[in-house]
Amino acid sequence: MIDNGLLVQMLIGALLGLSVYLPLAAGQLSLATPAFYAVGGTLAALLSTRWSALGATAAGTLPLGSLVLELLLGGLLAGLLALLVGRLVLRLQGIYLAIATIALVEILRVAILNLPFTGGAVGIFGIPQPFATAAGYVLPALALLALAGWWCQRLEGMPLGRAMAAIRDDELAARCMGIDTTNVKLSAFVLSAVLAGSTGALAAHFLNTWNARQGSFDVSITTLAFVVLGGSRSWLGPVVGGLLLTALPELLRPVGDVRLVLFGLVILLGPVLAPQGLITPALLARLGRWGEEKER
Amino acid sequence: MTPTPPPSTVVRQRGALRLAALLAAGIGALAWLGRSSDPAAQPLTAGPLTLGAAIAFTGNANLYGQDQRMGLAVAERWAQQAGPPARPVRVLLEDGASDEASAIAAFNLLIRQGVIALIGPTLSQQAFAADPIAQRLGVPVVAPSNTAKGIPEIGHFISRVSAQSSVIAPLSLDEALRRDPGIRRVAVFYAQDDAYSTAEVAIFEKALAARRLTPVTVQRTQLADNDFQTPITAALQLRPQLLVLSVQAVAGGNLIRQLRELGYRGQIVVGNGLNTPNIYPICQRWCDGILIAQAYSPELNTPINRRFQQLFRQAHGDRPPPQITAQAFTSYQVLFEAIQRLQRKGGLTGVTLGQARTRLMAELLRGRYDTPLGPIGFTPKGEVLQDRFYVAEVRMAPGGRDGRFALVRERTLQEAKP
């Protein structure tokens, strides 16, 4: 059975999946999501444990308003960082961009490991809690996901979203049509970073502790798997992929020691059986037409 | 003017909205079904009590987790063979993996299944994530292998039987200095991206400073490193007389082997990460002579340790149990004995599970225990009070394939001093 704690982890997975999806919707394979996730998480961990103005008490509680502020600041800082590095790395394409973003993840991981105020390898622990139980985290995580989903849904009808789709289909043709491809790609990259930064800030509180391991190359691959399994043609793909792949290892616990073998099989067979992912445009079109035939 | 989107896009967007609504409803239903899952308010049922153990069977800590699983299995057999208990106890094992999120999930799962106390998780970093959850829900936790600073301080429901590295680590330095009082030049190696190494090396450096020794060099390695030629060459140029290594088992085995192969002949003191027989096949005959301070010695001659050894050898062949197995055994033993005492006093009748958990924690901290580690107790905070520690030297068999930790000195501390 899925308890609220696992549900929050699933929602965080879905948010990270969306963060990988956004640059991909503009045709950019960026694996930088864990870097921005780590920035948001580290910032929230530092602020809530060191900055008394946020109102953390000795009993380890935190006012809700401070959490919202941290979500905003985490997103903002990650977005600023993305704006700075985006101009440089987005000149690269395809696999070269992927490698550059992996480097970004590594640089940030090593930086967080070695900075004098981030607790080294042990990290920051005793992060104050805005909620008494895991159930409390469901609401902010769901709200963040709903906001991101609403934005992605709107994006498909907005000029920015269409420009992103055009670049994904053919960047050269898009540029010839007069689309400012650099700025569109940068916007998608920054949006992805803001989402990952806010998610990190929420995750730091949920996990009670934060260290450099949270934003590692492993997370890049896991989050990419969310998009590959779920599908990269609609924002619902990474959401479904993130929810499913986060829950699966936990739901497989009854099978015992082979559960990770089964999990690996799912990741292997997913793209083989559904090359476009679980959520394809055709599926969405079928869902959209559902019921129409009867009306006619 | 906005262009009218083609009908197929409209249909797709409508489909996406419908699917999103479906997902939202599904998530809402999951949130509703998964709410308030801790059965603490229910009355404690008669019959066996359940201990939940969340230890690492997967991920990079699984070497330790497997040793811990053996310890818990031996402990269950020990309890069965000790005669009918006042209250039977069984263990529910869950994979806590090696990351924070899995440890949280395993703790939540076990708490929901109504365990009276928890054993685990394997790594200190996981403890910082999962222990606050047990603390908030009032479930006693006994950590069998968390040695970082600040674990019992998470809350009064958190305790451990694994002594902090700060207590143990300096003892082996004393032994090295006793063997060669003329040591002045010390080189230190540690893995800078590993929580255990960074914590332990700080203790080694403090202990060196207290003995008026300043390291001539501190070499930083990475957790995943296996080739140490560069740091070794850099360190050996400074002609160290003593090497202090604080790294994990596999890396440490390789490091020792390469040090000897590159010509280092002096003494080597290692930290708790190399406190496992799993290093013998890696550094083979080159392991010979390294000094290590331990919280457990297989050579301790007490009835409970002899019994533990006997049961371990019955199950796993003729080899001495590692420290981490003995500590896992101990974590079960202290909980088992506290439950029996509480049962005999009548403390477990007519109470809810939540009350039973609170009473068990109080009883656990009050007791003294004669364990394979030696006699132990707890501070009111839950820190282990262990007064007997051991310094061992690795002696390899002639073939260089197998060896043992030979006890060279037993040290008694009045209490766990930092």
XYZ file of C-alpha atoms in Angstrom:
714
model
C 0.000 0.000 0.000
C 1.181 3.506 -0.783
C 1.489 5.637 2.344
C 1.739 9.411 2.306
C 5.525 9.332 2.659
C 5.912 7.322 -0.518
C 3.315 9.496 -2.249
C 5.435 12.581 -1.533
C 8.505 10.815 -2.968
C 6.439 9.946 -6.055
C 5.336 13.564 -6.474
C 8.942 14.740 -6.126
C 9.866 12.194 -8.797
C 7.140 13.558 -11.080
C 8.399 17.139 -10.545
C 11.969 16.142 -11.412
C 10.679 14.300 -14.478
C 8.935 17.502 -15.602
C 12.157 19.411 -15.066
C 13.981 17.068 -17.469
C 11.043 17.272 -19.888
C 11.042 21.069 -20.294
C 14.403 21.435 -22.118
C 13.597 18.216 -23.992
C 10.399 19.816 -25.281
C 12.714 22.297 -27.002
C 14.868 19.454 -28.284
C 17.652 19.938 -25.732
C 18.911 16.846 -23.875
C 19.940 18.433 -20.593
C 20.914 16.278 -17.611
C 21.420 19.294 -15.350
C 18.261 18.761 -13.285
C 20.091 17.241 -10.248
C 22.446 20.238 -10.171
C 19.545 22.671 -9.756
C 17.790 20.241 -7.415
C 20.934 20.253 -5.261
C 21.132 24.056 -5.340
C 17.527 24.372 -4.120
C 17.953 21.679 -1.484
C 21.227 23.058 -0.147
C 19.815 26.581 -0.002
C 16.710 25.441 1.911
C 18.797 23.308 4.276
C 21.174 26.192 4.975
C 18.481 28.837 5.367
C 16.268 26.821 7.674
C 19.095 25.635 9.917
C 21.223 28.807 10.040
C 18.934 31.783 9.446
C 16.889 32.368 12.597
C 14.667 34.948 10.863
C 12.835 32.048 9.205
C 11.399 31.147 12.589
C 12.708 27.618 13.085
C 12.142 26.597 16.711
C 14.306 24.507 19.016
C 11.658 21.779 18.786
C 12.433 21.513 15.074
C 9.337 23.143 13.596
C 9.151 25.783 10.891
C 6.354 28.201 9.933
C 4.625 27.379 6.655
C 5.365 30.835 5.261
C 9.103 30.165 5.582
C 8.719 27.003 3.512
C 6.978 28.977 0.764
C 9.746 31.583 0.898
C 12.386 28.850 0.593
C 10.571 27.315 -2.381
C 10.614 30.717 -4.088
C 14.260 31.426 -3.207
C 15.358 27.905 -4.216
C 13.671 28.304 -7.590
C 15.051 31.816 -8.008
C 18.664 30.875 -7.251
C 18.511 27.818 -9.504
C 16.948 29.956 -12.247
C 19.692 32.585 -11.944
C 22.369 29.911 -12.143
C 20.660 28.440 -15.209
C 20.560 31.873 -16.811
C 24.321 32.256 -16.245
C 25.454 28.853 -17.457
C 22.667 28.404 -20.006
C 24.050 30.950 -22.449
C 27.308 29.020 -22.508
C 26.191 25.410 -22.553
C 23.186 25.843 -24.856
C 25.554 26.543 -27.738
C 26.162 22.824 -27.634
C 23.752 20.337 -29.106
C 22.694 16.757 -28.599
C 25.164 14.521 -26.820
C 27.650 17.391 -26.314
C 25.050 19.342 -24.355
C 24.304 16.232 -22.297
C 28.000 15.864 -21.417
C 28.339 19.544 -20.529
C 25.334 19.313 -18.212
C 26.761 16.175 -16.575
C 29.885 18.240 -15.917
C 27.719 20.919 -14.315
C 26.180 18.296 -12.014
C 29.653 17.050 -11.028
C 31.041 20.559 -10.458
C 28.153 21.436 -8.156
C 28.418 18.117 -6.319
C 32.128 18.605 -5.654
C 31.519 22.241 -4.689
C 28.812 21.310 -2.168
C 31.113 18.590 -0.826
C 33.970 21.017 -0.253
C 32.352 24.318 0.688
C 33.104 25.213 4.299
C 29.450 25.692 5.274
C 27.648 22.719 3.681
C 28.732 20.076 6.180
C 31.077 18.138 3.890
C 30.191 14.519 3.198
C 27.855 14.213 6.197
C 25.854 17.178 4.959
C 23.327 19.246 6.849
C 21.014 17.430 9.235
C 18.273 18.294 11.687
C 16.396 20.320 9.073
C 13.306 21.851 10.746
C 9.895 20.525 9.758
C 6.951 22.642 8.598
C 4.650 19.627 9.048
C 4.283 17.069 11.818
C 3.790 14.102 9.475
C 4.576 13.099 5.912
C 0.909 13.721 5.032
C 1.551 17.456 5.374
C 4.018 17.370 2.470
C 1.426 15.938 0.084
C -0.316 19.299 -0.276
C 2.693 21.503 -1.180
C 4.124 18.806 -3.464
C 0.760 18.399 -5.185
C 0.325 22.164 -5.439
C 3.765 22.522 -7.014
C 3.006 19.716 -9.453
C -0.420 21.173 -10.306
C 1.149 24.583 -10.930
C 3.885 23.092 -13.112
C 1.366 20.907 -14.955
C -1.002 23.832 -15.533
C 1.918 25.866 -16.876
C 3.042 23.053 -19.194
C -0.517 22.559 -20.444
C -0.816 26.291 -21.188
C 2.623 26.291 -22.772
C 1.406 24.085 -25.609
C -0.913 26.885 -26.777
C 1.510 29.745 -26.089
C 4.014 31.198 -28.561
C 6.912 30.037 -26.360
C 5.611 26.469 -26.291
C 5.089 26.418 -30.038
C 8.534 27.826 -30.632
C 9.928 25.067 -28.380
C 8.054 22.431 -30.385
C 9.316 23.965 -33.629
C 12.940 23.852 -32.407
C 12.482 20.254 -31.301
C 11.223 19.274 -34.747
C 13.842 21.206 -36.737
C 16.040 23.892 -35.206
C 17.336 25.235 -38.528
C 13.850 25.558 -39.992
C 12.665 27.257 -36.813
C 15.487 29.800 -37.028
C 14.640 30.457 -40.679
C 11.044 31.162 -39.595
C 12.390 33.978 -37.428
C 12.276 32.239 -34.047
C 14.940 33.457 -31.610
C 16.105 29.916 -30.908
C 18.761 30.899 -28.347
C 16.277 32.706 -26.145
C 13.613 30.024 -26.463
C 16.072 27.292 -25.495
C 17.353 29.424 -22.626
C 13.789 30.025 -21.397
C 13.081 26.293 -21.347
C 16.384 25.661 -19.522
C 15.628 28.331 -16.895
C 12.064 27.086 -16.363
C 13.435 23.588 -15.834
C 15.962 24.909 -13.308
C 13.345 26.904 -11.376
C 11.184 23.799 -11.073
C 14.125 21.621 -9.964
C 15.292 24.266 -7.457
C 11.872 24.531 -5.811
C 11.561 20.745 -5.745
C 14.953 20.523 -4.029
C 13.869 22.992 -1.361
C 10.800 20.869 -0.626
C 12.788 17.609 -0.708
C 15.354 18.915 1.797
C 12.621 19.332 4.408
C 10.978 16.048 3.538
C 14.284 14.112 3.790
C 15.233 15.790 7.118
C 18.841 15.918 5.897
C 20.721 17.112 2.831
C 24.122 16.149 1.446
C 26.083 16.185 -1.782
C 24.871 12.701 -2.709
C 21.366 14.040 -3.421
C 22.460 15.762 -6.624
C 24.652 13.139 -8.236
C 24.983 11.734 -11.735
C 22.818 8.773 -10.627
C 19.897 11.163 -10.193
C 20.481 12.446 -13.759
C 19.986 8.942 -15.088
C 17.012 8.154 -12.851
C 15.200 11.335 -13.852
C 15.973 10.724 -17.517
C 14.441 7.259 -17.125
C 11.211 8.919 -15.922
C 10.949 10.754 -19.232
C 12.001 7.777 -21.347
C 9.452 5.454 -19.734
C 6.670 8.008 -19.485
C 7.151 9.598 -22.898
C 8.628 12.929 -23.920
C 5.861 14.203 -26.221
C 3.496 15.434 -23.518
C 4.103 16.847 -20.061
C 1.984 14.015 -18.664
C 4.587 11.480 -19.800
C 7.343 12.427 -17.315
C 4.718 12.900 -14.590
C 3.390 9.371 -15.074
C 6.952 8.024 -15.469
C 8.131 9.773 -12.300
C 5.159 8.579 -10.258
C 5.448 4.976 -11.472
C 9.215 4.520 -11.335
C 9.481 6.063 -7.852
C 6.715 3.846 -6.501
C 7.783 0.635 -8.214
C 10.794 -0.398 -6.049
C 8.656 0.126 -2.950
C 5.621 -1.724 -4.359
C 7.910 -4.626 -5.311
C 9.093 -5.117 -1.703
C 6.950 -8.262 -1.185
C 9.016 -10.139 -3.811
C 12.116 -9.787 -1.621
C 15.709 -9.576 -2.780
C 14.980 -9.715 -6.512
C 12.889 -6.552 -6.460
C 15.602 -4.427 -8.044
C 16.076 -7.049 -10.748
C 12.381 -6.721 -11.618
C 12.701 -2.927 -11.474
C 15.601 -3.114 -13.918
C 13.538 -5.331 -16.203
C 10.742 -2.746 -16.271
C 13.213 -0.017 -17.251
C 14.629 -2.321 -19.921
C 11.314 -3.548 -21.322
C 9.528 -0.184 -21.095
C 11.290 1.452 -24.066
C 11.274 -1.857 -25.995
C 7.519 -2.351 -25.729
C 6.583 1.349 -25.772
C 9.294 3.175 -27.743
C 7.481 6.522 -27.484
C 6.801 6.068 -23.777
C 3.566 5.257 -22.019
C 1.862 8.573 -22.787
C 1.893 9.148 -26.550
C 0.115 11.866 -28.573
C -2.016 9.106 -30.105
C -3.172 8.017 -26.667
C -4.034 11.593 -25.718
C -5.940 12.075 -28.990
C -7.895 8.890 -28.314
C -8.696 10.105 -24.818
C -9.720 13.500 -26.208
C -12.105 11.945 -28.717
C -13.509 9.495 -26.173
C -17.284 9.834 -25.947
C -17.551 11.996 -29.081
C -18.579 9.114 -31.331
C -21.510 8.316 -29.084
C -22.698 11.918 -29.138
C -22.796 11.971 -32.911
C -4.411 37.828 -33.831
C -3.861 34.365 -32.477
C -4.018 31.590 -35.017
C -6.712 28.982 -34.442
C -5.018 25.771 -33.385
C -5.649 22.795 -35.675
C -8.411 20.514 -34.389
C -5.994 17.654 -33.651
C -4.175 19.858 -31.119
C -7.454 20.751 -29.439
C -8.393 17.096 -29.189
C -4.968 16.200 -27.802
C -5.113 18.975 -25.240
C -8.564 17.816 -24.185
C -7.154 14.298 -23.829
C -4.278 15.632 -21.733
C -6.696 17.495 -19.482
C -8.786 14.376 -19.007
C -5.732 12.296 -18.193
C -4.497 15.003 -15.796
C -7.873 15.019 -14.045
C -7.718 11.230 -13.807
C -4.201 11.398 -12.342
C -5.235 14.081 -9.854
C -8.165 11.937 -8.753
C -5.848 8.942 -8.436
C -3.310 10.890 -6.362
C -6.135 12.248 -4.212
C -7.412 8.730 -3.594
C -3.892 7.503 -2.724
C -3.438 10.400 -0.309
C -6.768 9.583 1.340
C -6.097 5.841 1.583
C -2.522 6.264 2.813
C -3.271 8.785 5.578
C -2.611 8.203 9.320
C -0.998 4.844 8.980
C 0.684 4.429 12.347
C -1.249 1.916 14.475
C 0.106 3.406 17.734
C -3.355 4.064 19.160
C -4.442 0.429 18.912
C -4.167 -1.797 21.980
C -1.098 -4.017 22.077
C -2.143 -7.480 20.940
C -1.125 -10.610 22.780
C 1.436 -12.872 21.108
C 4.891 -12.171 19.755
C 6.164 -8.600 19.474
C 7.741 -7.493 16.210
C 11.076 -5.754 15.820
C 11.561 -4.049 12.460
C 15.046 -4.076 10.947
C 15.751 -1.723 8.036
C 19.236 -2.551 6.818
C 21.072 -2.264 3.517
C 20.686 -5.296 1.266
C 21.214 -3.221 -1.870
C 23.394 -0.280 -2.843
C 26.992 0.363 -1.849
C 26.432 -0.402 1.864
C 25.163 -3.919 1.191
C 28.473 -5.531 2.310
C 27.695 -4.212 5.791
C 24.008 -5.077 5.480
C 24.755 -8.722 4.737
C 26.943 -8.930 7.855
C 24.122 -7.343 9.848
C 21.569 -9.803 8.507
C 23.781 -12.659 9.758
C 23.981 -11.012 13.180
C 20.205 -10.689 13.465
C 19.654 -14.296 12.335
C 22.155 -15.557 14.911
C 20.460 -13.406 17.567
C 17.057 -14.917 16.777
C 18.499 -18.397 17.163
C 20.158 -17.367 20.415
C 16.800 -16.143 21.747
C 14.992 -19.320 20.666
C 17.536 -21.599 22.300
C 17.667 -19.657 25.562
C 14.417 -21.266 26.701
C 10.826 -20.026 26.454
C 10.833 -16.214 26.763
C 8.355 -14.229 28.859
C 7.333 -12.563 25.588
C 8.329 -13.978 22.202
C 9.934 -11.563 19.757
C 10.249 -11.834 15.986
C 12.175 -9.767 13.457
C 10.758 -8.244 10.302
C 13.542 -7.482 7.804
C 13.222 -4.750 5.181
C 15.754 -3.482 2.688
C 16.748 0.022 3.758
C 19.080 0.212 0.712
C 21.939 2.734 0.859
C 20.118 6.011 0.218
C 18.038 8.332 2.353
C 14.697 7.964 0.564
C 14.731 4.147 0.807
C 15.560 4.261 4.507
C 12.598 6.604 5.065
C 10.319 4.302 3.062
C 11.496 1.204 4.967
C 11.005 2.912 8.348
C 7.506 4.108 7.354
C 6.580 0.638 6.141
C 7.770 -1.086 9.316
C 6.141 1.463 11.615
C 2.860 1.001 9.757
C 3.146 -2.753 10.286
C 3.063 -2.145 14.017
C 6.640 -2.895 15.085
C 7.460 -2.112 18.699
C 11.001 -0.950 17.931
C 13.322 -0.472 14.969
C 16.870 -1.633 14.238
C 18.846 0.323 11.630
C 19.490 1.972 9.265
C 22.968 0.914 8.137
C 24.529 4.300 7.271
C 24.684 7.394 9.468
C 23.549 9.595 6.566
C 20.421 7.447 6.293
C 19.900 7.720 10.041
C 19.790 11.513 9.773
C 16.931 11.103 7.264
C 14.924 8.235 8.772
C 15.441 8.576 12.545
C 13.517 11.882 12.824
C 10.447 10.035 11.500
C 10.667 7.357 14.199
C 11.305 10.084 16.753
C 8.194 12.038 15.737
C 6.049 8.889 15.898
C 7.612 7.729 19.166
C 9.152 4.468 17.973
C 12.374 3.321 19.705
C 15.373 2.952 17.377
C 18.559 1.030 18.133
C 21.257 1.755 15.565
C 23.662 -1.141 15.103
C 26.228 0.647 12.930
C 25.801 4.455 12.994
C 29.052 5.937 14.272
C 28.661 9.591 13.239
C 28.432 12.380 15.758
C 24.916 13.525 16.627
C 22.866 10.333 16.131
C 21.453 9.930 19.697
C 20.928 13.703 19.739
C 18.201 13.335 17.064
C 15.802 12.569 19.902
C 15.159 10.543 23.016
C 13.782 7.563 21.060
C 17.083 7.162 19.200
C 19.899 5.055 20.645
C 22.836 3.082 19.349
C 25.068 0.182 20.308
C 27.864 1.234 17.945
C 30.399 3.328 19.824
C 31.367 6.614 18.193
C 34.588 6.564 16.240
C 35.878 9.293 18.560
C 36.086 6.773 21.397
C 37.695 3.942 19.480
C 39.968 5.420 16.840
C 42.718 6.919 19.062
C 43.424 3.597 20.815
C 45.249 2.126 17.836
C 47.453 5.237 17.627
C 48.550 4.612 21.209
C 49.506 1.067 20.305
C 51.593 2.237 17.337
C 53.325 4.827 19.520
C 53.967 2.247 22.224
C 55.692 0.059 19.656
C 57.755 2.928 18.294
C 57.899 5.948 20.614
C 60.170 7.738 18.159
C 57.415 8.343 15.600
C 57.336 11.980 14.485
C 56.280 11.885 10.831
C 52.697 10.797 10.201
C 50.820 10.695 6.882
C 47.019 10.564 6.735
C 44.772 9.234 3.930
C 41.007 9.607 3.787
C 38.099 9.591 1.301
C 36.840 13.144 1.176
C 33.431 12.315 -0.312
C 32.535 9.766 2.330
C 30.678 10.737 5.510
C 32.319 8.040 7.615
C 35.873 8.860 6.447
C 35.597 12.606 6.875
C 34.151 12.203 10.377
C 36.750 9.663 11.446
C 39.724 11.495 10.014
C 38.827 14.571 12.055
C 39.010 12.368 15.154
C 42.352 10.888 14.092
C 43.747 14.374 13.496
C 42.537 15.531 16.902
C 44.040 12.448 18.536
C 47.345 13.029 16.697
C 47.385 16.648 17.866
C 46.740 15.509 21.451
C 49.836 13.312 21.121
C 51.856 16.253 19.759
C 52.035 14.840 16.259
C 51.307 16.956 13.185
C 50.658 15.062 9.961
C 53.359 15.746 7.369
C 50.689 15.274 4.701
C 46.958 14.632 4.449
C 46.035 12.890 1.186
C 42.411 13.063 0.013
C 41.032 10.214 -2.041
C 37.574 9.518 -3.470
C 35.171 6.814 -2.380
C 35.335 5.056 -5.746
C 39.142 5.258 -6.164
C 41.101 2.055 -6.558
C 44.382 3.383 -7.893
C 46.367 5.330 -5.314
C 49.789 5.605 -6.995
C 49.742 9.405 -7.103
C 48.806 10.131 -3.463
C 51.096 7.333 -2.255
C 54.072 8.702 -4.177
C 53.357 12.176 -2.847
C 53.143 10.879 0.721
C 56.173 8.571 0.612
C 58.425 11.405 -0.594
C 57.907 12.927 2.854
C 59.290 9.735 4.503
C 56.419 9.067 6.959
C 57.046 6.732 9.901
C 53.356 6.020 10.475
C 50.382 5.946 8.118
C 46.807 6.533 9.249
C 44.108 5.388 6.821
C 40.429 6.180 7.116
C 38.768 4.659 4.057
C 36.152 2.040 3.233
C 36.970 -1.651 2.977
C 37.593 -2.192 -0.735
C 39.503 1.041 -1.283
C 41.455 0.467 1.933
C 42.519 -3.038 0.932
C 43.844 -1.710 -2.352
C 45.507 1.255 -0.690
C 47.415 -0.947 1.787
C 48.531 -3.304 -0.945
C 49.786 -0.464 -3.137
C 51.549 1.200 -0.193
C 53.503 -1.966 0.533
C 54.216 -2.601 -3.135
C 55.606 0.911 -3.487
C 58.009 0.265 -0.659
C 56.434 1.550 2.542
C 57.682 -0.563 5.477
C 56.463 1.395 8.508
C 53.409 0.887 10.680
C 49.859 1.331 9.377
C 46.916 2.279 11.559
C 43.479 1.943 9.988
C 39.991 3.093 10.912
C 36.710 1.311 11.366
C 36.020 1.022 7.624
C 38.629 -1.729 7.367
C 37.144 -3.535 10.322
C 35.957 -6.494 8.275
C 37.494 -9.797 7.181
C 36.375 -8.823 3.666
C 39.697 -6.966 3.256
C 41.838 -10.135 3.452
C 41.266 -11.255 -0.144
C 42.056 -7.736 -1.381
C 45.352 -6.893 0.305
C 46.285 -10.541 1.061
C 49.751 -10.924 2.619
C 50.218 -7.158 2.521
C 47.474 -6.804 5.192
C 49.842 -8.357 7.709
C 50.661 -6.174 10.683
C 48.103 -3.379 10.261
C 46.729 -2.056 13.540
C 43.060 -1.416 14.168
C 40.993 -0.464 17.186
C 37.774 -2.401 17.529
C 34.585 -2.301 19.538
C 34.418 -6.081 19.353
C 36.971 -8.827 19.651
C 36.180 -12.427 18.690
C 38.802 -13.403 21.247
C 36.890 -11.956 24.205
C 36.362 -14.890 26.570
C 32.901 -14.387 28.112
C 29.950 -16.826 28.156
C 27.787 -14.672 25.853
C 30.598 -14.159 23.338
C 31.416 -17.872 23.319
C 27.724 -18.631 22.730
C 27.558 -16.014 19.950
C 30.678 -17.458 18.308
C 29.335 -20.982 18.554
C 26.017 -20.076 16.909
C 27.776 -18.013 14.249
C 30.175 -20.811 13.378
C 27.295 -23.315 13.202
C 25.620 -21.178 10.556
C 28.551 -19.703 8.648
C 31.439 -22.116 8.918
C 34.654 -21.886 10.845
C 35.464 -18.193 10.820
C 35.247 -15.456 13.427
C 32.273 -13.086 13.203
C 32.976 -9.506 12.120
C 32.361 -6.558 14.444
C 29.332 -5.330 12.521
C 27.689 -8.763 12.937
C 28.354 -8.671 16.675
C 26.872 -5.173 16.873
C 23.728 -6.272 14.986
C 23.430 -9.221 17.401
C 23.777 -6.782 20.278
C 21.071 -4.460 18.925
C 18.637 -7.384 18.957
C 19.848 -8.611 22.326
C 19.337 -5.303 24.164
C 15.808 -4.945 22.769
C 14.989 -8.587 23.539
C 16.195 -8.348 27.121
C 14.421 -5.019 27.711
C 11.157 -6.513 26.390
C 11.482 -9.547 28.694
C 12.107 -7.332 31.740
C 9.167 -5.107 30.838
C 6.901 -8.132 30.315
C 7.811 -9.597 33.698
C 7.071 -6.264 35.389
C 3.654 -6.251 33.680
C 4.525 -3.140 31.690
C 3.150 -4.599 28.473
C -0.368 -5.448 29.632
C -3.387 -3.248 28.988
C -1.481 -0.620 27.016
C -1.655 0.694 23.472
C 1.185 0.062 21.062
C 2.270 3.699 21.424
C 2.465 3.423 25.225
C 4.333 0.122 24.950
C 6.895 1.799 22.659
C 7.449 4.613 25.169
C 7.813 2.182 28.060
C 10.184 -0.023 26.097
C 12.428 2.960 25.357
C 12.602 3.891 29.046
C 13.315 0.275 30.002
C 15.956 -0.076 27.283
C 17.926 2.933 28.512
C 17.689 1.845 32.153
C 19.211 -1.603 31.666
C 22.739 -2.970 31.710
C 23.549 -5.687 29.226
C 26.176 -8.392 29.043
C 26.765 -8.605 25.292
C 29.358 -10.069 22.913
C 30.825 -6.534 22.817
C 31.346 -6.713 26.593
C 29.162 -5.115 29.270
C 27.250 -2.108 27.896
C 24.601 0.371 28.960
C 23.151 3.631 27.689
C 23.318 7.282 28.680
C 19.908 8.930 29.214
C 20.315 10.324 25.685
C 20.721 6.875 24.146
C 24.481 6.904 23.550
C 26.117 3.542 24.193
C 28.285 3.219 27.293
C 30.882 0.655 26.446
C 33.976 0.440 28.568
C 35.938 -2.305 26.878
C 37.698 -1.773 23.562
C 40.300 -3.779 21.739
C 43.330 -3.137 19.608
C 43.953 -5.848 17.058
C 46.682 -6.602 14.583
C 45.936 -8.362 11.326
C 47.885 -11.624 11.093
C 47.656 -13.277 7.722
C 47.917 -17.038 7.275
C 51.039 -18.260 5.389
C 49.141 -18.531 2.073
C 48.164 -14.886 2.340
C 44.549 -15.734 1.506
C 43.071 -15.668 4.957
C 43.878 -14.069 8.247
C 42.515 -12.906 11.552
C 42.323 -9.873 13.803
C 44.651 -10.945 16.595
C 43.899 -9.207 19.874
C 47.000 -7.316 21.025
C 45.565 -5.127 23.751
C 42.363 -4.732 25.674
C 41.572 -1.234 26.899
C 39.072 -0.256 29.529
C 37.585 3.223 29.512
C 35.469 4.324 32.425
C 32.929 5.954 30.099
C 32.663 7.033 26.502
C 34.773 10.166 26.428
C 34.982 12.237 23.255
